[in-house]
Coordinates of C-alpha atoms and ligand atoms in Angstrom, one line a residue:
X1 CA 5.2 -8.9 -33.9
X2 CA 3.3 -9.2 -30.5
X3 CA 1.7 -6.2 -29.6
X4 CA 2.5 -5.5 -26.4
X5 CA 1.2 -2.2 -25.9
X6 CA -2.2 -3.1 -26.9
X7 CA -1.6 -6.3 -24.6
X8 CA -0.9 -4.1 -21.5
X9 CA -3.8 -1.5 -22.4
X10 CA -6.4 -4.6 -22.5
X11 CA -4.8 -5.6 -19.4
X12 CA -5.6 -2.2 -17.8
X13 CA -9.1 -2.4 -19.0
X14 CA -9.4 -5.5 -17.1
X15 CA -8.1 -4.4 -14.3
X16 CA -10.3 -1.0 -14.1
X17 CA -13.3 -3.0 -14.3
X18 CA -12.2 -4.8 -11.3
X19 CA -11.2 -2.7 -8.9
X20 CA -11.6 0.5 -6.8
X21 CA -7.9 1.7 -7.9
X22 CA -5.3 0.6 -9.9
X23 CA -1.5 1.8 -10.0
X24 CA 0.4 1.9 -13.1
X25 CA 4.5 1.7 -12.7
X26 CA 7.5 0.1 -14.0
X27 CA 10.9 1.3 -14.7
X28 CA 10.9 0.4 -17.9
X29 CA 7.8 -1.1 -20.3
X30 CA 5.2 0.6 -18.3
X31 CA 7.1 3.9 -18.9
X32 CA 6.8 3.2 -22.3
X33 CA 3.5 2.7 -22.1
X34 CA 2.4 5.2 -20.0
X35 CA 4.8 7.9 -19.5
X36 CA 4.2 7.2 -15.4
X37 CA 7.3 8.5 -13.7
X38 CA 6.7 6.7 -9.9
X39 CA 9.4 4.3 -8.8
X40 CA 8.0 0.8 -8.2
X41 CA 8.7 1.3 -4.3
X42 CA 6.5 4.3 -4.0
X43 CA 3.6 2.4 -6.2
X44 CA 3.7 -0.5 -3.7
X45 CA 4.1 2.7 -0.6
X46 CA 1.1 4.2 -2.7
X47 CA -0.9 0.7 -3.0
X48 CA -0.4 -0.2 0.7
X49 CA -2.2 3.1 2.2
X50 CA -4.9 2.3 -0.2
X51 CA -5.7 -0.8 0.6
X52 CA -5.6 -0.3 4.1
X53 CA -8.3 2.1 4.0
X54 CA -10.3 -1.0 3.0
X55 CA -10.0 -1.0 -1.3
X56 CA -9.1 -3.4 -3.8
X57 CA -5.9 -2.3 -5.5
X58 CA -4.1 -3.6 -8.6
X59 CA -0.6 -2.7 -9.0
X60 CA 0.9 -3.0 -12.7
X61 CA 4.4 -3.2 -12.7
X62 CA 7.2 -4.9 -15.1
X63 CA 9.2 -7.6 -14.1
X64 CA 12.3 -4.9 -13.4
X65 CA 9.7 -3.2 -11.0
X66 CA 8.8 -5.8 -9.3
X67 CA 12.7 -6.6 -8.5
X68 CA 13.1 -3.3 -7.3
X69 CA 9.6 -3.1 -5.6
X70 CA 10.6 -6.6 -3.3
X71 CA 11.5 -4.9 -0.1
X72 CA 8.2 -3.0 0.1
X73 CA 6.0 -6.0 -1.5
X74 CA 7.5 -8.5 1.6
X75 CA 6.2 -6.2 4.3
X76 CA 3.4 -4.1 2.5
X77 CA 0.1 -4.6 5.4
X78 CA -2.9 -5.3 3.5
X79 CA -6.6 -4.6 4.8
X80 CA -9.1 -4.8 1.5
X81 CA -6.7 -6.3 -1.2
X82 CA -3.6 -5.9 -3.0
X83 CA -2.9 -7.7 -6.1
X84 CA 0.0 -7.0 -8.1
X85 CA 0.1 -7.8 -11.9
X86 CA 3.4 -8.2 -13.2
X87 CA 4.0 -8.0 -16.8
X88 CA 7.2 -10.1 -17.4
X89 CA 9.7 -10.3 -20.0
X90 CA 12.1 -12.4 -17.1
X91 CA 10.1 -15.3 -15.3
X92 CA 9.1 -14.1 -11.7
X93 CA 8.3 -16.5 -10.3
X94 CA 11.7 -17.8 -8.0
X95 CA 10.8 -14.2 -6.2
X96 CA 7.5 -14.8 -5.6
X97 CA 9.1 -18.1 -4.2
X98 CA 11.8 -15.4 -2.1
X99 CA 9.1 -13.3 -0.8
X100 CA 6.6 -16.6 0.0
X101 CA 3.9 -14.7 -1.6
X102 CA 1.6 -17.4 -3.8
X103 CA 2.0 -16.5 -7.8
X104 CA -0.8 -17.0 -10.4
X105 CA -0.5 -17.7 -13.6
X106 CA -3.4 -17.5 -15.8
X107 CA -3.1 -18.3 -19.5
X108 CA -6.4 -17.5 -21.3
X109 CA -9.1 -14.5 -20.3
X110 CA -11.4 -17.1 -18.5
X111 CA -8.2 -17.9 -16.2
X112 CA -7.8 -14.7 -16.0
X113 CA -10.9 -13.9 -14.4
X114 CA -10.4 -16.7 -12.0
X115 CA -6.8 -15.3 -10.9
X116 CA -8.4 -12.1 -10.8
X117 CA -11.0 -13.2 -8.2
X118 CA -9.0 -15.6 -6.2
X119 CA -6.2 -13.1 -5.6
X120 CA -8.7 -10.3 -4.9
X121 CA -10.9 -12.7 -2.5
X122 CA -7.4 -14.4 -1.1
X123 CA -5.8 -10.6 -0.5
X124 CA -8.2 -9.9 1.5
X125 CA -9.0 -13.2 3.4
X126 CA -5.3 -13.6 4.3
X127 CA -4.2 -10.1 4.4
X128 CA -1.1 -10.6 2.2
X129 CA -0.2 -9.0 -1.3
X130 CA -1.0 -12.0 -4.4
X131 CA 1.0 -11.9 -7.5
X132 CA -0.3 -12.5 -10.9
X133 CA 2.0 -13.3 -13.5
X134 CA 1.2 -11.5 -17.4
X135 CA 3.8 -12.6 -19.8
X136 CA 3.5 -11.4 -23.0
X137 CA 1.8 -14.6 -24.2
X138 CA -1.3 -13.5 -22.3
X139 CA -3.3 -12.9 -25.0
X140 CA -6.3 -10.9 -23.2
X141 CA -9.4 -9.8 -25.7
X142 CA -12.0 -7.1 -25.3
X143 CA -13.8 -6.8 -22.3
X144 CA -13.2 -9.1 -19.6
X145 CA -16.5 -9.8 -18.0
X146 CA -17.5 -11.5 -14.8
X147 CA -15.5 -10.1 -12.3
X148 CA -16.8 -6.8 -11.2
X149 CA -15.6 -4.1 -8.8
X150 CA -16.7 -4.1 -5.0
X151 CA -17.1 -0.2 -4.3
X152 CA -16.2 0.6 -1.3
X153 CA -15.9 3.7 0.6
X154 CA -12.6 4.4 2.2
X155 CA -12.6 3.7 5.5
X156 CA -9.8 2.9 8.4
X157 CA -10.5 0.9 11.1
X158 CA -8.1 1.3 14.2
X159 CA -9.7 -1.7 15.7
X160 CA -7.6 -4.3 14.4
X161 CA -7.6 -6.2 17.4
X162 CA -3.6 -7.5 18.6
X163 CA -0.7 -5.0 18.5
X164 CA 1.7 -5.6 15.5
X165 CA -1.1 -7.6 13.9
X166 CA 0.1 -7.4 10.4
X167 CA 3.9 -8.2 10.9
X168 CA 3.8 -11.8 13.1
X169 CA 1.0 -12.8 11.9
X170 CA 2.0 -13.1 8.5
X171 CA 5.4 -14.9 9.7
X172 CA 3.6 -16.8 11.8
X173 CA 1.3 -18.6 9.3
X174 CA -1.5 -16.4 7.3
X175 CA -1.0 -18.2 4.3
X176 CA 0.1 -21.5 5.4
X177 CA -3.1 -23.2 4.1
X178 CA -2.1 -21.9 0.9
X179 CA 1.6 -23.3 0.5
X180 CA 2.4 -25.6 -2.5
X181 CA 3.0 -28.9 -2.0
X182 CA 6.4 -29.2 -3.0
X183 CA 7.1 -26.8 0.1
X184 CA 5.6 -29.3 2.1
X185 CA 8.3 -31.9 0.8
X186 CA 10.8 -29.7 0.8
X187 CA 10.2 -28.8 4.3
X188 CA 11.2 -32.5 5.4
X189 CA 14.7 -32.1 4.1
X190 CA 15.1 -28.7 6.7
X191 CA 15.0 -30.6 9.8
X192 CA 17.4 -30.9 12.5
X193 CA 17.1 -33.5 15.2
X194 CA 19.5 -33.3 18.4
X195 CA 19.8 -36.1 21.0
X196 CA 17.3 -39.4 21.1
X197 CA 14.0 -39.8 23.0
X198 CA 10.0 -38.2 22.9
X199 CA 10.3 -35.4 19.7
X200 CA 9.9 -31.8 21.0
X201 CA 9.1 -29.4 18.7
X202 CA 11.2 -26.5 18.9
X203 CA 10.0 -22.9 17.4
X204 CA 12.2 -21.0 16.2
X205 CA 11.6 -18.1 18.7
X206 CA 12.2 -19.8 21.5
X207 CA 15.5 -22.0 20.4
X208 CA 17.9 -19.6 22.3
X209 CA 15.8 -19.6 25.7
X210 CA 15.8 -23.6 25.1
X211 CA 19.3 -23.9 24.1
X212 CA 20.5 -22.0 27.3
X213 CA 17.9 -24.8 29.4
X214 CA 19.3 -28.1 27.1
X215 CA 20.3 -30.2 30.4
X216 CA 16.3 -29.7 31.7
X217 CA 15.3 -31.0 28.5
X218 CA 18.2 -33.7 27.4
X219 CA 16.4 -36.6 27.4
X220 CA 14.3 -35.3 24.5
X221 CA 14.6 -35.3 20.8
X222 CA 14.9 -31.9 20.0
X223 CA 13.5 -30.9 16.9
X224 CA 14.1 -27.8 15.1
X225 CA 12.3 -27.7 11.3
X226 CA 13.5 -24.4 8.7
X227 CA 9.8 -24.1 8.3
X228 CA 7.6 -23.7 11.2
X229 CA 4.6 -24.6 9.1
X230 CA 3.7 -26.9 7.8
X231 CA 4.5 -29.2 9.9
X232 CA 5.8 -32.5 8.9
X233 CA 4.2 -34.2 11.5
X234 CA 3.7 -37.5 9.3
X235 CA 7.6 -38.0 9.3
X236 CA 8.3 -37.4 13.3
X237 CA 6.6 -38.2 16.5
X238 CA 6.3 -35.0 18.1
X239 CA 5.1 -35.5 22.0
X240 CA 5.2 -31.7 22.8
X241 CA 6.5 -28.2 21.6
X242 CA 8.6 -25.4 23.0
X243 CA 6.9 -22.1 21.7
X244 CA 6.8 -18.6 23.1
X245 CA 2.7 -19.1 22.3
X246 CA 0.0 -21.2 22.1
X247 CA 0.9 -21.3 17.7
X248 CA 2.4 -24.3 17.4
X249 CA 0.3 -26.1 20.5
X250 CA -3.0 -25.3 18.9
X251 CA -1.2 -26.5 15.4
X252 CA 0.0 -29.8 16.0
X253 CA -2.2 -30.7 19.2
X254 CA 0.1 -31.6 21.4
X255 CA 1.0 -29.9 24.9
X256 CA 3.5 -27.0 25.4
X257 CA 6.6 -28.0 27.6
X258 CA 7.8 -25.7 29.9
X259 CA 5.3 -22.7 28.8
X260 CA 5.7 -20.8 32.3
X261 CA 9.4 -20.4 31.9
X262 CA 9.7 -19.5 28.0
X263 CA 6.5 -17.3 28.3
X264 CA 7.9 -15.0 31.4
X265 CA 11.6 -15.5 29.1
X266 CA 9.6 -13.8 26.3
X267 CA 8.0 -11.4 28.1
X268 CA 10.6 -10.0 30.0
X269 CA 13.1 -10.0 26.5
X270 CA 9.9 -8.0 24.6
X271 CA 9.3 -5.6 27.5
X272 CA 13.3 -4.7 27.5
X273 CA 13.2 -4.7 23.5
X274 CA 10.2 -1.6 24.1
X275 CA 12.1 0.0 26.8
X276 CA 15.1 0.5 24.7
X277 CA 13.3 1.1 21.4
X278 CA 10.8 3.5 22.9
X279 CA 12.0 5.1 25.7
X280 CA 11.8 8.8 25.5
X281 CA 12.8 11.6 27.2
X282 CA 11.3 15.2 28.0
X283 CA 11.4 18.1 25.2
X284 CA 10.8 15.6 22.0
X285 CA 8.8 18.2 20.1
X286 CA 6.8 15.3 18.4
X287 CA 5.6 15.4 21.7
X288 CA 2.8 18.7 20.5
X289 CA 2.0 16.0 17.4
X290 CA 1.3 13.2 19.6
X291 CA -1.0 16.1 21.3
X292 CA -3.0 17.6 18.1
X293 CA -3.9 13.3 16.9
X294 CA -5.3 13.3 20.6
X295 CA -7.8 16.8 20.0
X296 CA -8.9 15.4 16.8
X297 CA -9.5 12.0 17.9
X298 CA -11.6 13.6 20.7
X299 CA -13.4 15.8 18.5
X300 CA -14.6 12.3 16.7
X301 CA -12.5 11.8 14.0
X302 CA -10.6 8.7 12.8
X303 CA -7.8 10.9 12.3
X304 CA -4.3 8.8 10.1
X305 CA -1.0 9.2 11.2
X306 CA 1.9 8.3 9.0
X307 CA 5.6 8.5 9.5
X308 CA 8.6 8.5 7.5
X309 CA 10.5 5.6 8.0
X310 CA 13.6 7.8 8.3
X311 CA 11.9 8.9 11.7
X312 CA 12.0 5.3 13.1
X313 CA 15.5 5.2 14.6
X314 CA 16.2 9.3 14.8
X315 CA 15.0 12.3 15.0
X316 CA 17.4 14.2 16.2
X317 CA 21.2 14.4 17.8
X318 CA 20.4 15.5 21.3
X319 CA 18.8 12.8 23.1
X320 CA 15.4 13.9 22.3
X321 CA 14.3 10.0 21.3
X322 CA 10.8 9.6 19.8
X323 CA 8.9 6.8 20.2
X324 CA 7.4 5.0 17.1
X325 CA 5.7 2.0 16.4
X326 CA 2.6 1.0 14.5
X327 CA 0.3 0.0 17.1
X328 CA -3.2 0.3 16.0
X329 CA -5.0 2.8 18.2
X330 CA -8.0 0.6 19.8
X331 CA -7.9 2.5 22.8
X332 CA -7.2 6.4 23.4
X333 CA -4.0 7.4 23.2
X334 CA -1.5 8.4 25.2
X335 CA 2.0 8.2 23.8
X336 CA 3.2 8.7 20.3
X337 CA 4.1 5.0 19.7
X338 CA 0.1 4.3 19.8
X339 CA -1.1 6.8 17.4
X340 CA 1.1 6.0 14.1
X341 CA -1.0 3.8 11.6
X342 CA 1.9 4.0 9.0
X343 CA 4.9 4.0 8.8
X344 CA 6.2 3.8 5.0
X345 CA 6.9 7.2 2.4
X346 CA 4.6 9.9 4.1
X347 CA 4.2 11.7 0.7
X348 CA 2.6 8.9 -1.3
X349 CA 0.5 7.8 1.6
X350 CA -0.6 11.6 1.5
X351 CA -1.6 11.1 -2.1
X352 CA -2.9 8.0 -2.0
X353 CA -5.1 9.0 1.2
X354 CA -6.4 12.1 -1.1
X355 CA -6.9 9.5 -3.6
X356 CA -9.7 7.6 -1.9
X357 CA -11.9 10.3 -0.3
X358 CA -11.3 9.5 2.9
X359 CA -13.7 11.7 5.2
X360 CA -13.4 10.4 8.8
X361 CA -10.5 12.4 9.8
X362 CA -7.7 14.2 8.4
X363 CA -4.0 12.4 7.5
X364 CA -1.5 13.5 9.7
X365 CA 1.7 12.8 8.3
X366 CA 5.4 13.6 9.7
X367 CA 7.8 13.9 6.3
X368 CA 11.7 14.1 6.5
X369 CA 12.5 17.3 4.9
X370 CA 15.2 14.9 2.3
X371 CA 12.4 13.0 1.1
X372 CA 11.1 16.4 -0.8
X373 CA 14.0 16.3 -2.8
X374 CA 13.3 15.7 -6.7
X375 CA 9.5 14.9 -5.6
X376 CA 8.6 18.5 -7.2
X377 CA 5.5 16.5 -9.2
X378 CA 4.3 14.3 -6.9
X379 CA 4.1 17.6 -4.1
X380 CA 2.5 19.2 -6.7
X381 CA -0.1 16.4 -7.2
X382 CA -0.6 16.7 -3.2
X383 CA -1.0 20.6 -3.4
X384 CA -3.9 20.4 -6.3
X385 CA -5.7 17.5 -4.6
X386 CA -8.5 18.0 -2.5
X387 CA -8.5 16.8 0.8
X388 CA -7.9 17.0 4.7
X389 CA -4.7 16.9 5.6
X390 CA -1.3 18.3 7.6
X391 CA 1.8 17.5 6.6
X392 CA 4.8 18.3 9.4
X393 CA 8.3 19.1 8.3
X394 CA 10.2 18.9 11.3
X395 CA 13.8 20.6 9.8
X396 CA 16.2 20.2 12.8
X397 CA 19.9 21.5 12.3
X398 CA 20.0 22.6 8.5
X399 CA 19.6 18.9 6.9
X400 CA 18.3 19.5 3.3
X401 CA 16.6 22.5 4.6
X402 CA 17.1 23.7 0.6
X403 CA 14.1 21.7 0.3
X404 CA 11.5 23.7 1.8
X405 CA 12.3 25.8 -1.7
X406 CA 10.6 23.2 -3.6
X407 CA 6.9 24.0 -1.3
X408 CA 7.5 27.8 -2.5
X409 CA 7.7 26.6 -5.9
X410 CA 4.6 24.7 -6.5
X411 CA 3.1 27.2 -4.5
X412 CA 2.2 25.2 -1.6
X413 CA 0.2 26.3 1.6
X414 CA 2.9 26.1 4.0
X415 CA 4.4 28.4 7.1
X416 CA 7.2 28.0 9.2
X417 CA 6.8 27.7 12.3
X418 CA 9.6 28.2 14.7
X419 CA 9.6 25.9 17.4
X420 CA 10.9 27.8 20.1
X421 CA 10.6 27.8 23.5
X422 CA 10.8 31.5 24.7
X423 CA 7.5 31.7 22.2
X424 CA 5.2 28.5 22.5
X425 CA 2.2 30.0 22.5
X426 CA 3.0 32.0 19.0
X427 CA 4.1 28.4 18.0
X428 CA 0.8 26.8 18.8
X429 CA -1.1 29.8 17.2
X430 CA 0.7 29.3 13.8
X431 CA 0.0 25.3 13.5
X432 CA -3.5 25.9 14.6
X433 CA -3.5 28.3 11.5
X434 CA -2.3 25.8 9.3
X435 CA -4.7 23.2 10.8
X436 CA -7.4 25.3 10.0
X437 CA -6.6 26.1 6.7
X438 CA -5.3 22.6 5.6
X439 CA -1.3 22.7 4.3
X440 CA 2.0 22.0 5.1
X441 CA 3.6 22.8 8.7
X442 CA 7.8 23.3 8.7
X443 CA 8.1 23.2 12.2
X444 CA 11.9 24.4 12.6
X445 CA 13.1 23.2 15.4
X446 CA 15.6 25.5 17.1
X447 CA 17.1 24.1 20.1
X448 CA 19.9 26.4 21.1
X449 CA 17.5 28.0 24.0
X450 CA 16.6 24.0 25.4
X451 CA 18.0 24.2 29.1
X452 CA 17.5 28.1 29.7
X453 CA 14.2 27.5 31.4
X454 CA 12.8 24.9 33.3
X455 CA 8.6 25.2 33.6
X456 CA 6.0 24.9 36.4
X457 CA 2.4 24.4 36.9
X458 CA 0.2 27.1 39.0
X459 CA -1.7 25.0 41.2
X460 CA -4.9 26.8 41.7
X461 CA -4.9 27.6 37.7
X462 CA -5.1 24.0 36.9
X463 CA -8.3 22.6 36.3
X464 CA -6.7 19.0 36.3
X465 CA -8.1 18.9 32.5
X466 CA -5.2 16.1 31.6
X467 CA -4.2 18.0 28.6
X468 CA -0.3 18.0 29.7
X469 CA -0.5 14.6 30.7
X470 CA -1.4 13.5 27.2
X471 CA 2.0 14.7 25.4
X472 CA 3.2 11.9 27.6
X473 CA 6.7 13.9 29.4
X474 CA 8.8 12.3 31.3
X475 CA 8.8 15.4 33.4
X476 CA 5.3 15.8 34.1
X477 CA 4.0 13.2 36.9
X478 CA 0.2 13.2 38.3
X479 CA 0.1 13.6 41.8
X480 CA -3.0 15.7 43.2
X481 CA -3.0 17.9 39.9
X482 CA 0.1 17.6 37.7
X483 CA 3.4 18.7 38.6
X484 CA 6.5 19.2 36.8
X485 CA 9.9 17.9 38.2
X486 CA 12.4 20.8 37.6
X487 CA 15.2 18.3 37.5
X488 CA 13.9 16.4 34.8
X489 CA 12.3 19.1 32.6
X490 CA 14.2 20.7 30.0
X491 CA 12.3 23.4 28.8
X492 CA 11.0 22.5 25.6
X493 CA 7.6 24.6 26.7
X494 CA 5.4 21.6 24.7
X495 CA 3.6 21.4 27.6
X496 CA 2.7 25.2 28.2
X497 CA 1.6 25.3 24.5
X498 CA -0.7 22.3 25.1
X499 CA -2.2 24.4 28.5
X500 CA -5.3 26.4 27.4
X501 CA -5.7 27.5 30.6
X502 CA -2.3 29.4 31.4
X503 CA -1.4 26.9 33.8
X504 CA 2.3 26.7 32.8
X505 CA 4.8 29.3 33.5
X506 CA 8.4 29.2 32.5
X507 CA 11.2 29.7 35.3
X508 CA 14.3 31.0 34.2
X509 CA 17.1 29.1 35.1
X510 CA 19.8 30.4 38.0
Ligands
LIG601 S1 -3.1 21.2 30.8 FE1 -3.0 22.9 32.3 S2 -4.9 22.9 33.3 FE2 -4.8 21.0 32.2 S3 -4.0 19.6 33.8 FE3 -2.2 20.4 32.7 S4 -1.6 22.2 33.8 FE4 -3.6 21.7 34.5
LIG602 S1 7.7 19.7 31.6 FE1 7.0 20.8 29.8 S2 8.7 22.2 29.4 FE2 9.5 20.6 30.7 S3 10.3 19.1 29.3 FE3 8.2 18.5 29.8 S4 7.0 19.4 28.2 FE4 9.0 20.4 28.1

């Protein structure tokens, strides 16, 4: 009978003399293996932090974890390398094809090598995850040689150059170098042409400005292909393209038709899209975080941000909208939406973080109280690893505050700290406690007192430092000095918590 267990063990050997970490999971023959208990999604969540701080990671996973891993694997962000070994019982491969992420499939130890070294060198050259298929007829000997690890110390870089780099750029065409050629034939058969004339090639992106503009262009072919790339440009004379960019320009070589009009189309539709997604309003307590990244960042760290992605869309019932977004943080910032590095399952990017040694800065991360439930080991890992971090609990309204019980129990380093405006500077005090100390912050927030007090700024004892400014309220404009509109504050008191100089008084309300 084929030994299997001896077949994934050799595996792992292989694998630990090839990169800087490896993550074993599965939900079912890796458990049998190795007793691990993490889900497949939270060793992709764990994998994804890791290699963004600039390390070669091998995920091990069955082919029942990888199925269930597929949502994270198609958007996991990849900065050293991620390559994820599937051992599979059930052929793989037609989700590799759903995902569009290129599979291997070596057969012998020397191809194994070479899938080893492509994937790792093709990770990290094209910023996408690789798959590498290990059936059980992998027969894999003693020592795989040849490879070697790169060790590297972890490191995040914020300078990623263009906003949202990770996301469009791997729709828009990362790995299209790399597509099979039977994609390339296939792609042939997914065309649609519309009326007779030159070809224009229509992007996807910009079909529903065009479509709304069809009389300007009638006289065209209009072309629309189910893949944007590649290009069957030896079946179809294309004489221009409709894109929202210069992508598809560039691509086939050909001018851009109507580029003014689609490009101030976009714009507008992208600047609306951010308005309504991150618009914010005074008293959003994640206003205090936004202000604690922007001290560490100016006392020289890299500090790392994560957010749950339960925070993306709410954070609370009252209006109080946060603004999130991964934008990397090039430039200082000023608003919540340009700090966060990650947003994925703060927990495991904790671990992972402590993982790697990271020593430019400490991980900030903002956890949903529910997403302690039943993680009683994986806290406990966090608690007994060293590190620099501070986790925030914000508990709002009493949603699975029976949680916080589980921080007690594994005898984490944690204080709650009531958020409460008739108190800010007791507030500040305690997170600056925890800070200090390193742990856990459950910042309850109470917001029964919001509207009893307005605040105002004491002209002659403000030194203009900016310090208000940078929790980014609504309420708070620059005009000489800053100055608080009483209309539009609601009396969270973030901002006379953030005031070192006493600057901020609170006003009772009439
Ligand atoms: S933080 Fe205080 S001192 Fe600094 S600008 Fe604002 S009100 Fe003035
Ligand atoms: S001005 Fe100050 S107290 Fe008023 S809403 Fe803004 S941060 Fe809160």
């Amino acid at each position: 009978m084929h030994d299997v267990k001896g077949s994934i063990m050799r595996i792992v050997d292989a694998l630990r003399n090839s990169f800087n970490d490896i993550v074993i999971t599965g939900s079912y023959l890796m458990n049998k293996v190795f007793n691990v208990k993490m889900s497949p999604e939270d060793a992709i969540n764990e994998a994804e932090v890791l290699t963004s701080m600039f390390r070669d990671v091998a995920v091990l996973i069955d082919d029942v974890g990888f199925l269930n891993s597929l949502g994270s694997l198609s958007t996991a962000r990849v900065r050293g390398s991620l390559v994820v070994f599937v051992y599979d019982i059930h052929d793989i491969r037609p989700f590799c094809g759903l995902i569009g992420l290129p599979c291997l499939e070596p057969w012998d130890q020397g191809s194994l090598v070479r899938a080893i070294k492509e994937s790792r060198d093709y990770g990290e050259s094209f910023e996408l995850p690789y798959i590498v298929r290990l059936g059980p007829w992998l027969s894999v000997g003693e020592g795989v040689n040849g490879v070697g690890i790169r060790h590297r110390e972890a490191t995040f870089n914020k300078n990623w150059g263009e906003p949202m780099r990770w996301g469009p750029s791997r729709l828009l065409g990362s790995f299209r170098k790399e597509l099979p050629e039977e994609v390339r034939v296939r792609s042939r058969d997914n065309i649609t042409i519309i009326g007779k004339g030159d070809g224009v090639l229509i992007s996807g992106s910009a079909w529903s400005f065009i479509k709304e503009h069809i009389d300007k262009i009638g006289n065209y072919s209009m072309i629309l292909p189910l893949y944007i790339n590649p290009l069957p440009k030896d079946s179809i004379s294309i004489k221009y393209v409709v894109d929202t960019g210069d992508y598809l320009m560039k691509e086939v070589g050909v001018e851009r038709l109507m580029a003014d009009d689609v490009s101030k189309w976009y714009n507008d539709l992208i600047n609306d899209a951010i308005k309504q997604l991150f618009f914010r309003e005074p008293g959003d307590p994640l206003m205090l975080i936004e202000w604690l990244f922007s001290k560490y960042w100016r006392q020289g760290e890299v500090p790392i941000m994560v957010i749950d992605p339960s925070y993306m869309h709410v954070i609370n019932t009252e209006g109080l909208t946060p603004s999130y977004d991964m934008l990397p943080t090039f430039f200082e910032p000023r608003s919540f939406d340009q700090v966060i590095d990650f947003v994925t399952n703060s927990l495991m990017a904790v671990l992972a973080s402590l993982k790697t040694n990271y020593g430019y800065g400490r991980l900030i991360a903002i956890v949903n109280p529910c997403s302690l439930l039943g993680r009683e080991e994986l806290i406990r890992e966090i608690v007994n690893t060293n590190g620099n971090y501070l986790i925030i609990i914000p508990l709002t309204e009493d949603e699975c505050s029976d949680a916080i019980g589980i921080l007690s129990k594994v005898n984490a380093n944690y204080k709650v700290v009531n958020y409460d405006p008739s108190n800010p500077l007791g507030s500040l005090q305690d997170i600056l406690s925890i800070v200090n100390s390193r742990g856990i912050a459950v910042m309850h927030i109470s917001k029964s007192s919001l509207g009893k007090y307005v605040f105002s700024i004491i002209d002659e004892y403000c030194d203009n430092c900016g310090d208000c400014l940078r929790i980014n309220c609504p309420a708070i404009q620059l005009g000489k000095k800053p100055v608080i509109d009483a209309k539009a504050c609601v009396g969270c008191g973030i901002c006379q918590l953030v005031c070192l100089r006493g600057a901020v008084t609170r006003v009772k309300v009439s």
